[in-house]
CSV table of C-alpha atoms in Angstrom, one decimal:
chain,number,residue,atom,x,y,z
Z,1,UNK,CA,12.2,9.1,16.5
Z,2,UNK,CA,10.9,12.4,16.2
Z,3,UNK,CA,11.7,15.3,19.3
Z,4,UNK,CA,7.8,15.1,20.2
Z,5,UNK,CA,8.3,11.3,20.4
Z,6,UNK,CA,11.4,11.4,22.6
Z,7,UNK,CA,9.5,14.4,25.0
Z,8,UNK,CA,6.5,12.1,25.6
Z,9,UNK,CA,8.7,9.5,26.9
Z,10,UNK,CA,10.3,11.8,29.6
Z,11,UNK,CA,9.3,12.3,33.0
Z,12,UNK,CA,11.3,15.6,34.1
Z,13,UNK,CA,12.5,14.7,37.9
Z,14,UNK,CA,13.0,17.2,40.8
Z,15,UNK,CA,14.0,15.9,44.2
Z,16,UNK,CA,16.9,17.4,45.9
Z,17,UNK,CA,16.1,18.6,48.9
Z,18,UNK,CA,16.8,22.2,47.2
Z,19,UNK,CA,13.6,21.7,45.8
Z,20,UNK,CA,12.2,25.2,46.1
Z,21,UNK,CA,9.0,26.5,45.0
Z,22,UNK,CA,11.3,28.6,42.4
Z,23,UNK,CA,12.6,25.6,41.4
Z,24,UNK,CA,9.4,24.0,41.1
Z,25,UNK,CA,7.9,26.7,38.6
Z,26,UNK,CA,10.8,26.6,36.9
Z,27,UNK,CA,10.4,22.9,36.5
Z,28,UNK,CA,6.7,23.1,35.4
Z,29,UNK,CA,7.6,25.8,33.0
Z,30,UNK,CA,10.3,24.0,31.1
Z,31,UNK,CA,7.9,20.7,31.2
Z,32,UNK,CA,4.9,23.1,29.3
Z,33,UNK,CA,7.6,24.1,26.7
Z,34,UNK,CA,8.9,21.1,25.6
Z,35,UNK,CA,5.4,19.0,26.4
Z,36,UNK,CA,7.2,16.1,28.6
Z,37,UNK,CA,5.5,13.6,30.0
Z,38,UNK,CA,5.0,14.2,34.0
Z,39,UNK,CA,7.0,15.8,36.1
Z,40,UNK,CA,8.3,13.9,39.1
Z,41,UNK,CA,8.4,15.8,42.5
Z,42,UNK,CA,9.0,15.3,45.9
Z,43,UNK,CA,5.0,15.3,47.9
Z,44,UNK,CA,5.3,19.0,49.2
Z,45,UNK,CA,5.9,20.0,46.0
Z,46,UNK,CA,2.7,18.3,44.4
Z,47,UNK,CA,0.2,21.1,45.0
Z,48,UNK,CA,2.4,24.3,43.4
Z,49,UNK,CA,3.1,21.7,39.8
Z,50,UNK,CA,-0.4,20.9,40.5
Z,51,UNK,CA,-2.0,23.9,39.9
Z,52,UNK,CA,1.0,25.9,37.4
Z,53,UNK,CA,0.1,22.6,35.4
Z,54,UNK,CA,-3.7,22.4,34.9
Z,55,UNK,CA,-5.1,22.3,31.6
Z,56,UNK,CA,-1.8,21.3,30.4
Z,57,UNK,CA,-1.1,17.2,29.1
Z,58,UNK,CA,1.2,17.0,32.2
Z,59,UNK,CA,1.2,14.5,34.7
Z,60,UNK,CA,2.3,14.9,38.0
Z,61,UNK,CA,4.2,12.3,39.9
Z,62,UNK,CA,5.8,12.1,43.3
Z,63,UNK,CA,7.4,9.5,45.3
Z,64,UNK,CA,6.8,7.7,48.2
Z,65,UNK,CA,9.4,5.8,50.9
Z,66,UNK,CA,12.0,7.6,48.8
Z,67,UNK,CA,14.9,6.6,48.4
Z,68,UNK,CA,15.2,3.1,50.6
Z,69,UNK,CA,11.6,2.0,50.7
Z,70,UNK,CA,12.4,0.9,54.0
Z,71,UNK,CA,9.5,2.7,55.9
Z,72,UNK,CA,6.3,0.9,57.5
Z,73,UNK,CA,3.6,-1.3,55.2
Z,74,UNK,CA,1.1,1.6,57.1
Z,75,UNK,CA,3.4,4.7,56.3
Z,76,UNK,CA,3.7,3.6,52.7
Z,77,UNK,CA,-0.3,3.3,52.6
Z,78,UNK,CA,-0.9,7.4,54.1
Z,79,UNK,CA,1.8,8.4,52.0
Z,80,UNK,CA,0.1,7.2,49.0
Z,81,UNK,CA,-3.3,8.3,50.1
Z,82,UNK,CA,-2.1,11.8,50.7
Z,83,UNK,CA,-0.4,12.1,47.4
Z,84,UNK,CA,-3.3,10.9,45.9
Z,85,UNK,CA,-5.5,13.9,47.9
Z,86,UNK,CA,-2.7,16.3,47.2
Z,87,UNK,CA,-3.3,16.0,43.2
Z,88,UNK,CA,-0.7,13.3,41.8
Z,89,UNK,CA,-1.5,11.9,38.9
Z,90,UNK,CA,1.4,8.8,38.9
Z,91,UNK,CA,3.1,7.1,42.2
Z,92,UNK,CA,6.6,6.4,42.3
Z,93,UNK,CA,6.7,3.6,45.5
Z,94,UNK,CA,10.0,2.3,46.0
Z,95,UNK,CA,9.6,-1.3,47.2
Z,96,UNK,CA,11.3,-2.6,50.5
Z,97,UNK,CA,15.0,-2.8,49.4
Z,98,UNK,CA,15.9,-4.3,52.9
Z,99,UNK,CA,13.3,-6.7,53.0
Z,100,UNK,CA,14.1,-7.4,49.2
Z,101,UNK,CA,17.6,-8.4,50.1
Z,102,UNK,CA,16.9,-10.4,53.4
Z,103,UNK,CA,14.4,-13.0,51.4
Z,104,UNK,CA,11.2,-11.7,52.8
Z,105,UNK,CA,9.9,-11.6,49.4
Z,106,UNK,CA,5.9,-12.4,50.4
Z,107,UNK,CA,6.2,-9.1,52.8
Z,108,UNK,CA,7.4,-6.7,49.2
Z,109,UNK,CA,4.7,-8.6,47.4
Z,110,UNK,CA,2.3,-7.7,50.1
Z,111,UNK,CA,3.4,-4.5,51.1
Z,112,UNK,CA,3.4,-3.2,47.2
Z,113,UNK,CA,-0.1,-4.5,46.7
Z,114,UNK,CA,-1.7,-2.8,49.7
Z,115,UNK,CA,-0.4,0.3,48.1
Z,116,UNK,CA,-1.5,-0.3,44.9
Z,117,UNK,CA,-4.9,-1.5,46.2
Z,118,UNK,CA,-5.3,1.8,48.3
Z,119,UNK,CA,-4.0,4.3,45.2
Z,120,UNK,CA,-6.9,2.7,43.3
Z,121,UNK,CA,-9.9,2.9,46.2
Z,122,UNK,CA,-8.1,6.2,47.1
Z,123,UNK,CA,-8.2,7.8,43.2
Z,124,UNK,CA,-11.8,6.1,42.9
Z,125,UNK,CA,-13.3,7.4,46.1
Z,126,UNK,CA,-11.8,11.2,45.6
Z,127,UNK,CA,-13.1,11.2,41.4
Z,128,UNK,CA,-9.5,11.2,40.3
Z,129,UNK,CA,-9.9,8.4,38.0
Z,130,UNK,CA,-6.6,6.2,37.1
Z,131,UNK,CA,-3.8,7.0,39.0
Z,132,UNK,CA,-0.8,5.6,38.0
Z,133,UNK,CA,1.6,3.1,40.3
Z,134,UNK,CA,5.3,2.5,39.7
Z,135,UNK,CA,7.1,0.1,41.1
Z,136,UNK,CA,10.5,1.0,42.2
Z,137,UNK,CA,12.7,-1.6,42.8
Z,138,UNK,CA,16.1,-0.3,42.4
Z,139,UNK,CA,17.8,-2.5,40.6
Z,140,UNK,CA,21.5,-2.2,41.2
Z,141,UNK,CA,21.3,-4.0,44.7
Z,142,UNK,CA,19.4,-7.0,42.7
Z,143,UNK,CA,21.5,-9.8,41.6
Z,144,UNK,CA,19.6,-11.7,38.2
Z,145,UNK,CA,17.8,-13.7,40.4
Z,146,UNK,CA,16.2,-11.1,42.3
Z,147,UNK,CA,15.7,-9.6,39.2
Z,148,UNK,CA,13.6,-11.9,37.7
Z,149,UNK,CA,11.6,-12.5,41.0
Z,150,UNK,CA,10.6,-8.7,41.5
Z,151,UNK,CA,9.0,-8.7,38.1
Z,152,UNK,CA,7.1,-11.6,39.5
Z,153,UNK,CA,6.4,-9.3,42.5
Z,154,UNK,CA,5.3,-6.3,40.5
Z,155,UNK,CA,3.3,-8.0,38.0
Z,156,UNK,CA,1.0,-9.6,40.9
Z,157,UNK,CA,0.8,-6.2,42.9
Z,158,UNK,CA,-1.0,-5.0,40.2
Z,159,UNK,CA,1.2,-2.1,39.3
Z,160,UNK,CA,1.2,-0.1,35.8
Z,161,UNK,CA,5.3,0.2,35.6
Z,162,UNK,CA,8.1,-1.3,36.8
Z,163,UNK,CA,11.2,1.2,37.9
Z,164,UNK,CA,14.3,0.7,37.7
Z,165,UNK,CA,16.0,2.8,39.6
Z,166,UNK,CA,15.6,5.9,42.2
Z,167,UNK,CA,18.8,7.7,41.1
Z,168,UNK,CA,20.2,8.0,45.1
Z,169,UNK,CA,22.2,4.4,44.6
Z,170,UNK,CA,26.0,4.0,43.0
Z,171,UNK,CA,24.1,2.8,39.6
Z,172,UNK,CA,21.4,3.5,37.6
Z,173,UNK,CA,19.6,2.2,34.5
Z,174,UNK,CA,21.1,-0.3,32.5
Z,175,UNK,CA,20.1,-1.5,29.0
Z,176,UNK,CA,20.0,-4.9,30.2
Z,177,UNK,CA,18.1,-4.6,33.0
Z,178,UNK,CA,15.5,-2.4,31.0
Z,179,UNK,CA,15.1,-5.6,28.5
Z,180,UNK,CA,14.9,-8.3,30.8
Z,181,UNK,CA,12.3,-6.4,32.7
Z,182,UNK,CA,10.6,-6.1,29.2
Z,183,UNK,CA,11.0,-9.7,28.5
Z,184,UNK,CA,10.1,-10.7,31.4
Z,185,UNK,CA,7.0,-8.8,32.3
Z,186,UNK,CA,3.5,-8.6,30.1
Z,187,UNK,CA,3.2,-4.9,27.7
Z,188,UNK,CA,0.5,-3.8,30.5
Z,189,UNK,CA,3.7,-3.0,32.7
Z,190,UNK,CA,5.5,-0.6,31.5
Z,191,UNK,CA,9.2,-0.3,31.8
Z,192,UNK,CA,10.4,3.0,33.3
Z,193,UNK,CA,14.2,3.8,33.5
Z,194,UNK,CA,15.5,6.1,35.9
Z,195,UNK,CA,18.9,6.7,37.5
Z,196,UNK,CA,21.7,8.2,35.4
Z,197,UNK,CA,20.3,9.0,32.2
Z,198,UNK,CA,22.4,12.5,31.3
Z,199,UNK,CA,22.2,12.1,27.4
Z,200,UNK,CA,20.0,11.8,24.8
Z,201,UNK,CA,22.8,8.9,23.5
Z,202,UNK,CA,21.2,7.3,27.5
Z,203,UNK,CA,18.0,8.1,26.6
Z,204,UNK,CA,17.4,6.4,23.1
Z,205,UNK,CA,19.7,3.6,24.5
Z,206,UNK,CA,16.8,2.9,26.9
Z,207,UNK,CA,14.2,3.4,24.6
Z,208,UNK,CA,15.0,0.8,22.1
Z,209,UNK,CA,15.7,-1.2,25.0
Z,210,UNK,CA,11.6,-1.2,25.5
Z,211,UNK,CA,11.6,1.7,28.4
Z,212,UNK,CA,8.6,3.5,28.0
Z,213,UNK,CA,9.5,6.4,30.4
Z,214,UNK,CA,12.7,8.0,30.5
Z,215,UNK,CA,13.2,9.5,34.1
Z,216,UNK,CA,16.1,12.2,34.5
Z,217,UNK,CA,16.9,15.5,36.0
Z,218,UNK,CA,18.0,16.6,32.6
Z,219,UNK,CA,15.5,15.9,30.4
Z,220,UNK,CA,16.1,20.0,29.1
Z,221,UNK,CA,19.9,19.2,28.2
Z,222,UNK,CA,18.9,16.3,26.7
Z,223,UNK,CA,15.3,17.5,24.6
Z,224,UNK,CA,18.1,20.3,23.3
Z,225,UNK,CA,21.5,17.8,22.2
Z,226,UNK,CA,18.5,15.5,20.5
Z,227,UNK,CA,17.2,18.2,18.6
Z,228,UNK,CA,20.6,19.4,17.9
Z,229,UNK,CA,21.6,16.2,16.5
Z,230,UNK,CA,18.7,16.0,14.2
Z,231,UNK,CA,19.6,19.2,12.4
């Protein structure tokens, strides 16, 4: 894999809740120089990377019901509307981790395809075009089982990735939980894996696991030990 390869894959992530307008510019700038994918930020933040980043092949992404995905089904919806009318190109949702674990499995599946529904009216109606939906589902609270089912879930809702993790929980990304998602789901959802990924050893781990995206904090550090490893 070549370094533009490996940069394509990564979506540069920014939400502490330090997240200053410095930091954002800083952000943005580092994402121009080494042409990453998106960067991933939290909604206030959408309209600075929004505007330091146009006319570049940078997406921006926020999040929404971040980190527990425990907010109302109608406080979900606004919050993807509004993301969608502050400029994001890609949605991170995180699906009802609560619900998840108490068995009401038809309220996620309903809840994440009302928000996927209303990002694609929302992007249509405003000219955005395709806006992007993933699906977090923060995995390390899922036994296999549950595992297996949100895929189900995801797949239905209509969404373009499947997430694995938000980064706030004790675990991250696995390997194994990025190629059972990848088994188990069809190649129009992609596989994004988030939470933990520090090196670029974590980074091409996931890759040739079938993630797509890479989502991490360092994607600098890790753009820089990739290419160092190369030389």
């Amino acid at each position: 894999m070549r370094v533009e390869e490996l940069a394509k894959t990564i979506d540069s992530t920014l939400l502490e809740p330090t997240s200053t307008t410095t930091a954002v510019e800083a952000l943005c700038r580092d994402a121009i120089s080494y042409h990453f994918a998106s960067v991933c930020l939290l909604p206030y933040c959408v309209p600075v990377a929004r505007q330091l980043l146009q006319g570049y092949d940078i997406k921006v992404g926020t999040v929404v019901s971040h980190p527990l995905g425990a907010d109302s089904q109608r406080t979900k919806i606004v919050g993807a509307e509004q993301a969608v009318a502050l400029g994001a190109d890609e949605i991170d949702v995180v699906l009802n981790i609560p619900a998840m674990l108490s068995g009401d499995f038809r309220y996620v599946r309903d809840e994440l395809r009302s928000v996927v529904r209303t990002v694609r009216m929302t992007s249509v109606n405003t000219g955005r075009g395709l806006v992007l939906v993933k699906a977090n589902v923060e995995a390390y609270y899922l036994d296999e089982k549950l595992k297996r089912l949100v895929c189900k879930i995801v797949e239905d809702s209509g969404a373009d990735f499947i997430k694995t993790s938000t980064g706030a929980a004790p675990g991250g990304a696995t390997a194994k939980d990025v190629e059972l998602f990848r088994d188990l789901l069809p190649e129009s959802v992609g596989v994004d894996a988030a939470g933990g990924i520090r090196t670029a050893e974590d980074a091409e781990l996931m890759i040739n696991a079938g993630a797509a995206r890479i989502g991490t904090s360092r994607a600098v550090d890790i753009i820089k030990e990739f290419s160092s490893d190369k030389e």
